[in-house]
mmCIF file of C-alpha atoms in Angstrom:
data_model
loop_
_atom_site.group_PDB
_atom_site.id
_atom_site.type_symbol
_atom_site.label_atom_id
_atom_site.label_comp_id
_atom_site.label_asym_id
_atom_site.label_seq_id
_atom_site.Cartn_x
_atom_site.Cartn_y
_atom_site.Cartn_z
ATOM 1 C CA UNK A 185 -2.239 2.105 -15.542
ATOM 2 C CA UNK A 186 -5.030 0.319 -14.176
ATOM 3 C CA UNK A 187 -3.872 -2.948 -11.914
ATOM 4 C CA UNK A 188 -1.836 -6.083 -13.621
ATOM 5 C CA UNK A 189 -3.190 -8.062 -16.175
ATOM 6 C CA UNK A 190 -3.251 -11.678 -16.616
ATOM 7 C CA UNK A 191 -0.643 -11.162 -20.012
ATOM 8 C CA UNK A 192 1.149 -8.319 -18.325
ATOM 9 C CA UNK A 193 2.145 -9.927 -14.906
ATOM 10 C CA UNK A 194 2.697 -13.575 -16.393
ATOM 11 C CA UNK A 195 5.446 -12.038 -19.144
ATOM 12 C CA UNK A 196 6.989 -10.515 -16.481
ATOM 13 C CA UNK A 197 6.971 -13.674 -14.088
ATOM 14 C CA UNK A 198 8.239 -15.803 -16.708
ATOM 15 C CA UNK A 199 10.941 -13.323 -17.447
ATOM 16 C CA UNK A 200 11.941 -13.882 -14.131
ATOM 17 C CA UNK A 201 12.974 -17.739 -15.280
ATOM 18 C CA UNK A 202 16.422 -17.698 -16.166
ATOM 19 C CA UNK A 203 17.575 -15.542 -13.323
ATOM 20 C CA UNK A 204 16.188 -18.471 -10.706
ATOM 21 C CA UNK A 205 19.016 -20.949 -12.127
ATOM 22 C CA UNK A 206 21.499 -18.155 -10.542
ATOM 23 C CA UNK A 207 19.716 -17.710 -7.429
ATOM 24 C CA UNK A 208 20.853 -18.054 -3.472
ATOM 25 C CA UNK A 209 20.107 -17.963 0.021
ATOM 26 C CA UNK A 210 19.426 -14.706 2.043
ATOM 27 C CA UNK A 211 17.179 -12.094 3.084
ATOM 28 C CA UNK A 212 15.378 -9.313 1.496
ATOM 29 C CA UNK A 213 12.974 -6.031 2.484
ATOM 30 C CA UNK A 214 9.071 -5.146 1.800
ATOM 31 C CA UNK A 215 9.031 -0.859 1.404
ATOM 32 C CA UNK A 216 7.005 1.693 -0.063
ATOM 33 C CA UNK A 217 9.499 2.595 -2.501
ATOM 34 C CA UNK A 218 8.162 6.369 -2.387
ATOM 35 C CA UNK A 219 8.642 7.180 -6.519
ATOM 36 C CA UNK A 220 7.081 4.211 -7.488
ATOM 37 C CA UNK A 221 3.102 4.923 -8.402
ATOM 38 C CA UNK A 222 2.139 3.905 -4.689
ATOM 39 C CA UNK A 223 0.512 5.634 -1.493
ATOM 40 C CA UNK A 224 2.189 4.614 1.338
ATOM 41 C CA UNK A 225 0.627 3.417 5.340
ATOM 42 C CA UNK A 226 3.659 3.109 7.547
ATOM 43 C CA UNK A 227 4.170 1.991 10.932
ATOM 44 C CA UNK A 228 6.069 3.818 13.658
ATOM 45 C CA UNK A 229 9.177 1.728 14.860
ATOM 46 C CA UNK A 230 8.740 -0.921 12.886
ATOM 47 C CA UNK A 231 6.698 -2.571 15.661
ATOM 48 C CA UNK A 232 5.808 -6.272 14.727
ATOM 49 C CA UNK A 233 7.811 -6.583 12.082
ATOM 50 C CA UNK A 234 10.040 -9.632 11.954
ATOM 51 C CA UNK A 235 13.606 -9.381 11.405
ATOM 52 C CA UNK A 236 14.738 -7.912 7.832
ATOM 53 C CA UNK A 237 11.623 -7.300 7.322
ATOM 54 C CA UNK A 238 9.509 -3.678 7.063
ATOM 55 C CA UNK A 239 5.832 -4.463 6.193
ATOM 56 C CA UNK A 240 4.202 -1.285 4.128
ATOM 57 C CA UNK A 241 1.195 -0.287 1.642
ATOM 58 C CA UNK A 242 1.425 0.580 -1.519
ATOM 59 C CA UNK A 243 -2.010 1.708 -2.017
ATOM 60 C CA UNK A 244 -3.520 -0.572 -0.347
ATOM 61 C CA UNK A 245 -1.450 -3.312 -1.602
ATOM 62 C CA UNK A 246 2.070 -4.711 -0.035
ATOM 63 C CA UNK A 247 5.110 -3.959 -2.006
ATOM 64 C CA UNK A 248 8.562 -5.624 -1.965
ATOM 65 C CA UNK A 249 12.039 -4.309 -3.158
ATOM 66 C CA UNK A 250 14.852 -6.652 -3.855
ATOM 67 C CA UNK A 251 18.010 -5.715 -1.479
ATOM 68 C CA UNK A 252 20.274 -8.345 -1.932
ATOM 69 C CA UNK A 253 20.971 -8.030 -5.537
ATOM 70 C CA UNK A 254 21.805 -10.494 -7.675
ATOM 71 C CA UNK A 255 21.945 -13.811 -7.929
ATOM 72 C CA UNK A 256 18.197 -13.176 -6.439
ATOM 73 C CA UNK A 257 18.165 -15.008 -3.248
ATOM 74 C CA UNK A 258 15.710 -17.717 -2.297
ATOM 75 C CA UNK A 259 13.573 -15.899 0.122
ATOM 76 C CA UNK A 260 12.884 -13.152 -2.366
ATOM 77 C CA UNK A 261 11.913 -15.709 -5.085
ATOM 78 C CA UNK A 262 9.534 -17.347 -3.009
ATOM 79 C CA UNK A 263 8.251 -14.032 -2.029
ATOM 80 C CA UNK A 264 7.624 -12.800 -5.178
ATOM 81 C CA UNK A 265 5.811 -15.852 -6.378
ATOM 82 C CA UNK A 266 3.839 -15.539 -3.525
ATOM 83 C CA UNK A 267 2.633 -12.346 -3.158
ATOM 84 C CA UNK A 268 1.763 -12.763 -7.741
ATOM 85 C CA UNK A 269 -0.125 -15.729 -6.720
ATOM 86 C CA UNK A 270 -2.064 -13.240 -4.314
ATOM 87 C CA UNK A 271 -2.748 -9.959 -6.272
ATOM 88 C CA UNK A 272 -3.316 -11.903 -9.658
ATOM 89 C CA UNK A 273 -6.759 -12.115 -11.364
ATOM 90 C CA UNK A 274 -5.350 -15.873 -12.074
ATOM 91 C CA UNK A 275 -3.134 -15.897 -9.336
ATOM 92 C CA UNK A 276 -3.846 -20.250 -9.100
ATOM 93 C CA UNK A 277 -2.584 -20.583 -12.351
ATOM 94 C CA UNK A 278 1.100 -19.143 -11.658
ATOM 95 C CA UNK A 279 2.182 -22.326 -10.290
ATOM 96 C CA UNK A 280 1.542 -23.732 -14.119
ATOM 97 C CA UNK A 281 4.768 -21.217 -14.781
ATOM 98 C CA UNK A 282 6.579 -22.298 -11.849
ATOM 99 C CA UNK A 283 6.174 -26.034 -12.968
ATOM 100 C CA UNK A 284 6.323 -26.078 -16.491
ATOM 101 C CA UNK A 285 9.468 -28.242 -17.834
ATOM 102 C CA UNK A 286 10.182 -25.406 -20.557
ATOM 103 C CA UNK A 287 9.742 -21.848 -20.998
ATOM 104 C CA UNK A 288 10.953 -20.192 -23.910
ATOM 105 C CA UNK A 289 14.146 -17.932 -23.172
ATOM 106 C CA UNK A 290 13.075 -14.365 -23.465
ATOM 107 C CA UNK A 291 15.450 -12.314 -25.991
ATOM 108 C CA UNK A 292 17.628 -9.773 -23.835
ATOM 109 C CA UNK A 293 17.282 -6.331 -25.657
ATOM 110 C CA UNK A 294 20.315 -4.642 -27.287
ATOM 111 C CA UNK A 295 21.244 -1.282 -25.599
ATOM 112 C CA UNK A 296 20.769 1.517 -28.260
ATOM 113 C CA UNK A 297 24.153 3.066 -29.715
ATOM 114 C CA UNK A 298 23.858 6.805 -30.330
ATOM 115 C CA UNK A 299 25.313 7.574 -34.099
ATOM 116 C CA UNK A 300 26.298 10.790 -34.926
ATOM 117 C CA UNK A 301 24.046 11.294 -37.377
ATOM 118 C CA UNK A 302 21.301 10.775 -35.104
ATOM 119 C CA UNK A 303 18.751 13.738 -33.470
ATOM 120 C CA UNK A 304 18.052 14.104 -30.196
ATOM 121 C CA UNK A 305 14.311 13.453 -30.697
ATOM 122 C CA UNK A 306 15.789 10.374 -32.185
ATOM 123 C CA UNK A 307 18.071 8.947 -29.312
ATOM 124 C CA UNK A 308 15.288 10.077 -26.989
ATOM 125 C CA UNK A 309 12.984 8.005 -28.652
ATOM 126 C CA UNK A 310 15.169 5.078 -28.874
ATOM 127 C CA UNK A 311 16.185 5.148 -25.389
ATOM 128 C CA UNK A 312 12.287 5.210 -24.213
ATOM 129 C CA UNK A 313 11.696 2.165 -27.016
ATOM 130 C CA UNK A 314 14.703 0.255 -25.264
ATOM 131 C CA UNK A 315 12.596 0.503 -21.717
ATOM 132 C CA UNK A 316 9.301 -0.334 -23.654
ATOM 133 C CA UNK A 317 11.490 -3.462 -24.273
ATOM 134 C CA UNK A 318 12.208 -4.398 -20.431
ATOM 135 C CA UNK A 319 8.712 -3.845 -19.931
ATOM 136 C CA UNK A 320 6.725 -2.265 -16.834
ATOM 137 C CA UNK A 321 7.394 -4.699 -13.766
ATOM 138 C CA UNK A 322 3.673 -5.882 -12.494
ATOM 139 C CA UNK A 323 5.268 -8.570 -10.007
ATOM 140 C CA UNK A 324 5.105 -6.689 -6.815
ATOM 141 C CA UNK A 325 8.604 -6.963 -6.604
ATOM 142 C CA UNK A 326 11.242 -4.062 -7.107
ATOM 143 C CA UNK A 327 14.112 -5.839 -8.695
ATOM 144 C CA UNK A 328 16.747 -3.133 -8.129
ATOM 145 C CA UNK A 329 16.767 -0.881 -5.194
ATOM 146 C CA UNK A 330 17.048 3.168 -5.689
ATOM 147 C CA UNK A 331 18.171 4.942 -2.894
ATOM 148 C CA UNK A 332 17.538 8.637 -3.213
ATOM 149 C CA UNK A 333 19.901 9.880 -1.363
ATOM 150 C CA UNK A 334 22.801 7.460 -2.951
ATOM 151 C CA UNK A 335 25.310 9.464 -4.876
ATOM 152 C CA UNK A 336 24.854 9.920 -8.664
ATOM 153 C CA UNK A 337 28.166 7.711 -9.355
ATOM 154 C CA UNK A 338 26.401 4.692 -7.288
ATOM 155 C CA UNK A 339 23.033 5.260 -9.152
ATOM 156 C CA UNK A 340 24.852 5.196 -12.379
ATOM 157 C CA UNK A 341 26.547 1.392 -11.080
ATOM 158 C CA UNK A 342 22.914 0.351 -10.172
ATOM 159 C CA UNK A 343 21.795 1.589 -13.978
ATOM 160 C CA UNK A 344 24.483 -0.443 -15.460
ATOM 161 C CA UNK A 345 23.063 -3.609 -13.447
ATOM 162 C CA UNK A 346 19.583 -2.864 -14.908
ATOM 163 C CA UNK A 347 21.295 -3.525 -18.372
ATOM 164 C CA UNK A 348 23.015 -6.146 -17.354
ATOM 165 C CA UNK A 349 20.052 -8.112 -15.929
ATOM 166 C CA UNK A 350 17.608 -7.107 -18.607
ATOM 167 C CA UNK A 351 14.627 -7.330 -16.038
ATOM 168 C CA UNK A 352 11.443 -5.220 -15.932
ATOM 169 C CA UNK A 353 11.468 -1.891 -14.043
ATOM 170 C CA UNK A 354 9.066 0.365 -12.730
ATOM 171 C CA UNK A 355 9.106 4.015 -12.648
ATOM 172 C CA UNK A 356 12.027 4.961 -10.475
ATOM 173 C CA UNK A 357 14.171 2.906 -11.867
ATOM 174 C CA UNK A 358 13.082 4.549 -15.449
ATOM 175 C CA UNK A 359 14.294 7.590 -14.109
ATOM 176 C CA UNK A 360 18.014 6.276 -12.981
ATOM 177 C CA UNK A 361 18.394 4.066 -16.315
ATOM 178 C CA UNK A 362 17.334 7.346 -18.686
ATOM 179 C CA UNK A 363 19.782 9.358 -16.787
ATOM 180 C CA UNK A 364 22.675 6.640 -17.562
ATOM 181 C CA UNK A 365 21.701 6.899 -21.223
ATOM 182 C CA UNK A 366 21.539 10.634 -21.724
ATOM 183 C CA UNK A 367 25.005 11.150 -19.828
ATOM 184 C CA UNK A 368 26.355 11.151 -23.389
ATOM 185 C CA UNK A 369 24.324 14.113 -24.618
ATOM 186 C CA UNK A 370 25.583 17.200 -23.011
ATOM 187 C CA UNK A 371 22.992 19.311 -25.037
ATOM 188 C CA UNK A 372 20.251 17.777 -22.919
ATOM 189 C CA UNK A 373 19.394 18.734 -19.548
ATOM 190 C CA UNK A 374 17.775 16.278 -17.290
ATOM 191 C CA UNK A 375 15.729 16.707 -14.211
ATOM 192 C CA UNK A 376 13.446 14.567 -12.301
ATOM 193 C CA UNK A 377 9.269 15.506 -11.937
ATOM 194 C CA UNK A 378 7.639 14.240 -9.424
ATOM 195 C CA UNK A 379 3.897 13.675 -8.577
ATOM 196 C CA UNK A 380 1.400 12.964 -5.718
ATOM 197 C CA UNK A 381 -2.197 12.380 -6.525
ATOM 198 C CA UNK A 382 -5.604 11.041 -4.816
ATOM 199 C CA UNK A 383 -7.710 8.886 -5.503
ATOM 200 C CA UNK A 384 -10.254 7.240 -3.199
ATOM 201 C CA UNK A 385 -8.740 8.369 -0.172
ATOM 202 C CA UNK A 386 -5.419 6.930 -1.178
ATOM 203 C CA UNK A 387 -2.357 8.775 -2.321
ATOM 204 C CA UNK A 388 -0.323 7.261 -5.137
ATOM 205 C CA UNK A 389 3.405 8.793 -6.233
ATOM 206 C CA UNK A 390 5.093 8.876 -9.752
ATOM 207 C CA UNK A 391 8.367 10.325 -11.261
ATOM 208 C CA UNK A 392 9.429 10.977 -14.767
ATOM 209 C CA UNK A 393 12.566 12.285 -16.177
ATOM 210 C CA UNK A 394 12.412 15.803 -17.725
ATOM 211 C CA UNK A 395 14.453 16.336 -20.460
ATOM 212 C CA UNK A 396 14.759 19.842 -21.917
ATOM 213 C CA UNK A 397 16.671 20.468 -24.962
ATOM 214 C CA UNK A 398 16.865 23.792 -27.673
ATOM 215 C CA UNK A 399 14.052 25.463 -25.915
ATOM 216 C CA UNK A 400 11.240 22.259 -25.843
ATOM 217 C CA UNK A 401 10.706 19.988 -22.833
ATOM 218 C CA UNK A 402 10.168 16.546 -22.807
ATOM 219 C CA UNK A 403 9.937 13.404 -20.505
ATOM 220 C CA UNK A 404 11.496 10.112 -20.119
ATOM 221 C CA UNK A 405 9.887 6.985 -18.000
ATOM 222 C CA UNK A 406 7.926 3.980 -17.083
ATOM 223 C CA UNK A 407 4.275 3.967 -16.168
ATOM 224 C CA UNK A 408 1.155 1.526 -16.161
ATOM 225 C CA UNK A 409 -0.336 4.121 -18.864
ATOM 226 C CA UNK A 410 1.168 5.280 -21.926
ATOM 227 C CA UNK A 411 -0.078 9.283 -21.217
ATOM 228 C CA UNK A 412 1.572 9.172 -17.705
ATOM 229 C CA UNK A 413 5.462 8.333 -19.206
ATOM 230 C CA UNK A 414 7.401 9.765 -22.139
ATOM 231 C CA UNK A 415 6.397 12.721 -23.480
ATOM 232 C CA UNK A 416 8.057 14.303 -27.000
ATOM 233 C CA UNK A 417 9.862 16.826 -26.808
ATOM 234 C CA UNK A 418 7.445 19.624 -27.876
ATOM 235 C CA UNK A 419 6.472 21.500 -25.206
ATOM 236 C CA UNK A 420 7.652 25.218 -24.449
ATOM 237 C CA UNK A 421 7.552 25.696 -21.479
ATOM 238 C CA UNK A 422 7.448 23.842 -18.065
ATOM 239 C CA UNK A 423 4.700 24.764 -16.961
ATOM 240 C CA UNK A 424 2.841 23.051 -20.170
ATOM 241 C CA UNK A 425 4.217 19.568 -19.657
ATOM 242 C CA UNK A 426 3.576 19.385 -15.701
ATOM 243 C CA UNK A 427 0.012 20.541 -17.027
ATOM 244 C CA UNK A 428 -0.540 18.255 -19.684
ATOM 245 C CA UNK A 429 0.798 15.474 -16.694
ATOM 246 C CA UNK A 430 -2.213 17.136 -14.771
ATOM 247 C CA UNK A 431 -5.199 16.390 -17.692
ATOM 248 C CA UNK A 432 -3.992 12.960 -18.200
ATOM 249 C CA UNK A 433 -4.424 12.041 -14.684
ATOM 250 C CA UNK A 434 -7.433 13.885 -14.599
ATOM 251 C CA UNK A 435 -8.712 11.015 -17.691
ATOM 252 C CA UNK A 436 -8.275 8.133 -14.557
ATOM 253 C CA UNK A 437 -9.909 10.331 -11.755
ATOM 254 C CA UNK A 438 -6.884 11.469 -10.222
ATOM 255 C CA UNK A 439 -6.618 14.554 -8.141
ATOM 256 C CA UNK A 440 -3.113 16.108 -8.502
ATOM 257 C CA UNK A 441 -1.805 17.038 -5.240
ATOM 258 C CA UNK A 442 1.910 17.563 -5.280
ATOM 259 C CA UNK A 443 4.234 18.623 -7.894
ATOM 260 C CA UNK A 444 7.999 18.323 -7.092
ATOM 261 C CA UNK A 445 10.413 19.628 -9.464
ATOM 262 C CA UNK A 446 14.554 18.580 -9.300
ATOM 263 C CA UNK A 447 17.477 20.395 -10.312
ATOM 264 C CA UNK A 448 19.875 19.214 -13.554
ATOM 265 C CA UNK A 449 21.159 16.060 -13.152
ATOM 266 C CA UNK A 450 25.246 16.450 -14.252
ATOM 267 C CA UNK A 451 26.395 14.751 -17.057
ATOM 268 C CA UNK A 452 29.915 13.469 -14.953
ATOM 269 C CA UNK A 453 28.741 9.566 -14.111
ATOM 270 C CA UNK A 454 31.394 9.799 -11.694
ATOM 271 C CA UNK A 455 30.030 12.618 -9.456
ATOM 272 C CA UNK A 456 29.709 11.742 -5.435
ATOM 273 C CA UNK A 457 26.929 14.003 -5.412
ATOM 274 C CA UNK A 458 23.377 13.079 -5.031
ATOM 275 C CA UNK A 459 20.581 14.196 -6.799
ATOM 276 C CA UNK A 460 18.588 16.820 -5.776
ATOM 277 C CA UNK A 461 14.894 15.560 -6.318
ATOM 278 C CA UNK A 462 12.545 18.436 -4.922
ATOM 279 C CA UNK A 463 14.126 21.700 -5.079
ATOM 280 C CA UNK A 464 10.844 23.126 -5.980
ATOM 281 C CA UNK A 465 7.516 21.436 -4.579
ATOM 282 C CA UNK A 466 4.258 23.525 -5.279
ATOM 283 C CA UNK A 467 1.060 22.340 -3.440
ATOM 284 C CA UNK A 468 -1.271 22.114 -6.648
ATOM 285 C CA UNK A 469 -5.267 21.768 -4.391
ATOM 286 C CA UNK A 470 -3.636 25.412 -2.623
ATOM 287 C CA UNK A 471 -2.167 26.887 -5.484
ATOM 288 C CA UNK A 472 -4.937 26.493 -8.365
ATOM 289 C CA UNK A 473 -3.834 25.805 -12.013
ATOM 290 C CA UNK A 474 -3.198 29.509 -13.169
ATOM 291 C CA UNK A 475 -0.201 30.023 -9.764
ATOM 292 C CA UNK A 476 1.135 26.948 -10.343
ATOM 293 C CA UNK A 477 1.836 27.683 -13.920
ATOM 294 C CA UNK A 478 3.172 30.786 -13.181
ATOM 295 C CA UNK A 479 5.273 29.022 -10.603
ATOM 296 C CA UNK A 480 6.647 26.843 -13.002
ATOM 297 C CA UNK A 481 7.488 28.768 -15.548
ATOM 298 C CA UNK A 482 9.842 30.830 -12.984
ATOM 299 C CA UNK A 483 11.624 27.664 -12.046
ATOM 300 C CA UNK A 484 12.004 26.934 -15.547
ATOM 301 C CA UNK A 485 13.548 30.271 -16.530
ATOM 302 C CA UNK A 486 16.577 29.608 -13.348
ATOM 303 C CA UNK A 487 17.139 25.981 -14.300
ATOM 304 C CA UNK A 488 17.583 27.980 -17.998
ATOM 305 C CA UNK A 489 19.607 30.364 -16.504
ATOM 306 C CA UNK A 490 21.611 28.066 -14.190
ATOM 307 C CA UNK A 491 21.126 29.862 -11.593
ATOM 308 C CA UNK A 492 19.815 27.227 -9.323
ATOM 309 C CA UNK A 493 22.657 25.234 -7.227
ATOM 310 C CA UNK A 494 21.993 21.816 -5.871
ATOM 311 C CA UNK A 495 22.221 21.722 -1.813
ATOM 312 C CA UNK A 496 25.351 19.293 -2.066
ATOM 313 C CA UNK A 497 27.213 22.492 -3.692
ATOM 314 C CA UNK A 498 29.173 24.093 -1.287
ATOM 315 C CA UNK A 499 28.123 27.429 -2.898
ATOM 316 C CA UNK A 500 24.894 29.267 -1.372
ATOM 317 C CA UNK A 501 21.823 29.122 -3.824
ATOM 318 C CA UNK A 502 20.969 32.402 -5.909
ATOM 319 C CA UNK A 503 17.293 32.636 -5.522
ATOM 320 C CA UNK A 504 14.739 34.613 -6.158
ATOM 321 C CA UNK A 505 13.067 37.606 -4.002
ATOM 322 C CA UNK A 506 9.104 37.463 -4.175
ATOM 323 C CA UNK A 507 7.365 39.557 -1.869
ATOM 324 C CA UNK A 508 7.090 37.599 1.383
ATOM 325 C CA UNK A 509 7.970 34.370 1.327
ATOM 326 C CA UNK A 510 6.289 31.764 2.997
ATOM 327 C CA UNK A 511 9.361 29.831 4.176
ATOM 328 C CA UNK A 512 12.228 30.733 6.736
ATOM 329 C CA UNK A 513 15.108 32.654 5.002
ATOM 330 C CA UNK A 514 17.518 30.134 3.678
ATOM 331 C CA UNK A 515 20.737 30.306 4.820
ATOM 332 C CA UNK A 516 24.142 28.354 3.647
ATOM 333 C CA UNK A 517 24.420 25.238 5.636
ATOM 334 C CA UNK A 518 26.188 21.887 5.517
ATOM 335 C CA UNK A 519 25.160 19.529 2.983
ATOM 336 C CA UNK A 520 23.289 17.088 5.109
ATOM 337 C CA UNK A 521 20.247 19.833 5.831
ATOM 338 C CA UNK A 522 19.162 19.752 2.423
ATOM 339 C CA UNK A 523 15.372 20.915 3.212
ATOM 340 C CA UNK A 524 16.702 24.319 3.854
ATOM 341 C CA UNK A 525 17.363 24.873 0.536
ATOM 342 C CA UNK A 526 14.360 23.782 -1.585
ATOM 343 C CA UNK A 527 11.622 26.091 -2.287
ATOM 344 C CA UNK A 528 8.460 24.721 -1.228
ATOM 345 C CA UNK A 529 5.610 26.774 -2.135
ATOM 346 C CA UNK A 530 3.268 23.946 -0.673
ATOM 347 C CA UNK A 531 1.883 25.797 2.877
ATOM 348 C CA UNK A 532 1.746 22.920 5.850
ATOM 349 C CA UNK A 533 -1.640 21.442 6.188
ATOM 350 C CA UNK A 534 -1.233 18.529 8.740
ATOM 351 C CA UNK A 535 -4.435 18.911 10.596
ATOM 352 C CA UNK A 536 -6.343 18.753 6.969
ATOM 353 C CA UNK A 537 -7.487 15.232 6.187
ATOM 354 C CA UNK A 538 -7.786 14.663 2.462
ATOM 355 C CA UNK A 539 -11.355 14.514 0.700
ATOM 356 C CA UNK A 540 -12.307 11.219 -0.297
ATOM 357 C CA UNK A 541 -13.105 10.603 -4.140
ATOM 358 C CA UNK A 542 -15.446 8.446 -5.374
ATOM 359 C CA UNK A 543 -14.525 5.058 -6.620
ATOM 360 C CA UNK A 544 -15.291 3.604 -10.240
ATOM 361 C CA UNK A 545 -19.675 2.364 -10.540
ATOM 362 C CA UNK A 546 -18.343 -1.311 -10.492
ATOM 363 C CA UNK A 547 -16.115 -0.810 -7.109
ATOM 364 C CA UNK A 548 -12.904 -1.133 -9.137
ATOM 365 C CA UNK A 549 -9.985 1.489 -7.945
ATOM 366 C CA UNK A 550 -7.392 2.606 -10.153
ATOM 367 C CA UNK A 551 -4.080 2.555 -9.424
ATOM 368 C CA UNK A 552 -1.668 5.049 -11.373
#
């Protein structure tokens, strides 16, 4: 998951082809899309931004997300090529792409039919092959924009675009398209994991989907390395796949500083509920290794249980009682105060600068 490559970024430019036949006039937006491997700089207000326009770091380097959709409008085409022609080791050779009078049409990928006869490993396994297939986007451009707090039946419309379009995604989008796929499979729950880490002074985010299925966890996703996306579904308990997450960013000299942990994800594509991405969040530098397992392996037993309500429910959450607890008492609210409701075992720190790590012996930082 180290930066883009000359083969990785190029593919996924001159995927990007066919869809520029289709494309229009308009505007788009630069974010820090905040599940998408990136540490994020912002600036308050928006102040010297231009119009349409928010202007943010994605460790160190600016990232864009496409807004308008598709046909892909003109000014995010041009921006896109751009900002390759920047970041790329051979950035001066992307105009050869942009010029060349033919590029070979890249074969759309069929979506994977679930037979019957089929396990779950199985279908999990072909679902993660299928988004091995669109490939990890390296362009610097978000094709399809995830709003978190978008209800599950507009997600669900936005995954159906992904297949339609056929383009490369990045991790977030992993997440909503392996939802979409698994909707089928009431045996398996889903949940999303998400994770903070440092590196360098910089902090860089990534989510996976958890899948957990006849007592053995899993994940789904999209990531620059293979370690840091799907894992089989083999593991006990929670707590060992957040862990085993933990050693393989430890192998690229990334400190784990977050863990958030979402509820189920329902099955019903039709839902107006949004999902609930960090019920739990444990603070992994406060908590050591041995508290945050034990941690995680209580949330795990209540997902089990289903005892755990999302804060969209209108029903108060069933939680439980653990000596004194270092949040406010949670009380039933309206849905739009969602914080109440998560359990964040992650004390503030705001005054507490993070340490800075040491960079690679030839100056080269890794993003994850």
């Amino acid at each position: 998951m180290t930066g883009p490559n000359a083969t990785s970024t190029s593919s996924s430019a001159a995927k990007m082809g066919r869809h520029r036949s289709k494309s229009t006039s308009g505007s788009t937006y630069c974010i820090s899309s905040p599940g998408a491997e990136s540490a994020t700089l912002s600036t308050p207000n928006n102040a010297g931004r231009s119009s349409g326009e928010e202007e943010e770091k994605d460790g160190g380097v600016l990232f864009y997300v496409n807004r308008t959709g598709f046909p892909i409008d003109g000014v995010t085409w041009e921006r896109m090529w751009t900002h390759v022609a920047k970041v790329h080791p051979d950035g001066q050779d992307i105009s050869k792409i942009r010029n060349a009078a033919y590029l070979p049409k890249h074969p759309v990928p069929s979506v994977p039919n679930f037979k019957p006869t089929m396990s779950v490993p199985d279908w999990l396994l072909a679902i993660q092959n299928y988004m091995k297939t669109l490939q990890y986007n390296h362009t610097g451009t978000q094709f399809f924009e995830i709003r978190k707090t978008r209800p599950l039946c507009g997600l669900m419309e936005t995954a159906r675009e992904m297949i339609r379009e056929s383009l490369p995604i990045k991790c977030l989008e992993a997440v909503i398209l392996g939802i979409y796929l698994t909707n089928g499979l009431t045996s398996v729950e889903r949940f999303p994991i998400s994770f903070k880490t440092q590196f360098s002074g910089n902090h860089f985010h990534h989510v996976v989907l958890g899948v957990y299925c006849n007592g053995r966890y899993g994940t789904l996703g999209m990531s620059r390395r293979q370690d840091l996306m799907d894992k089989a579904l083999t593991f006990r308990t929670l707590s060992e796949l957040v862990l085993e997450f933990e050693d393989s960013y430890r192998r690229y000299q990334h400190t784990l500083k977050k863990v958030k942990i979402g509820l189920y994800v329902p099955h019903d594509p039709h839902v107006f509920q949004p999902i609930e991405w960090k019920y739990l969040v444990l603070n992994a530098a406060r908590l050591g290794r041995e508290d945050m397992r034990k941690e995680l392996e209580k949330h795990g037993r209540d997902m089990r249980m289903k005892i755990l309500k999302s804060s969209s429910a209108q029903s108060p959450i069933k939680e439980r009682s653990r000596g004194k607890s270092l949040s406010p008492r949670r009380r039933q609210s309206s849905p739009q105060r969602r914080h109440i409701h998560r359990r964040d075992k992650s004390p503030a720190a705001l005054d507490r600068k993070p340490a800075e790590l040491s960079t690679l012996t030839d100056g080269y930082q890794i993003r994850i």
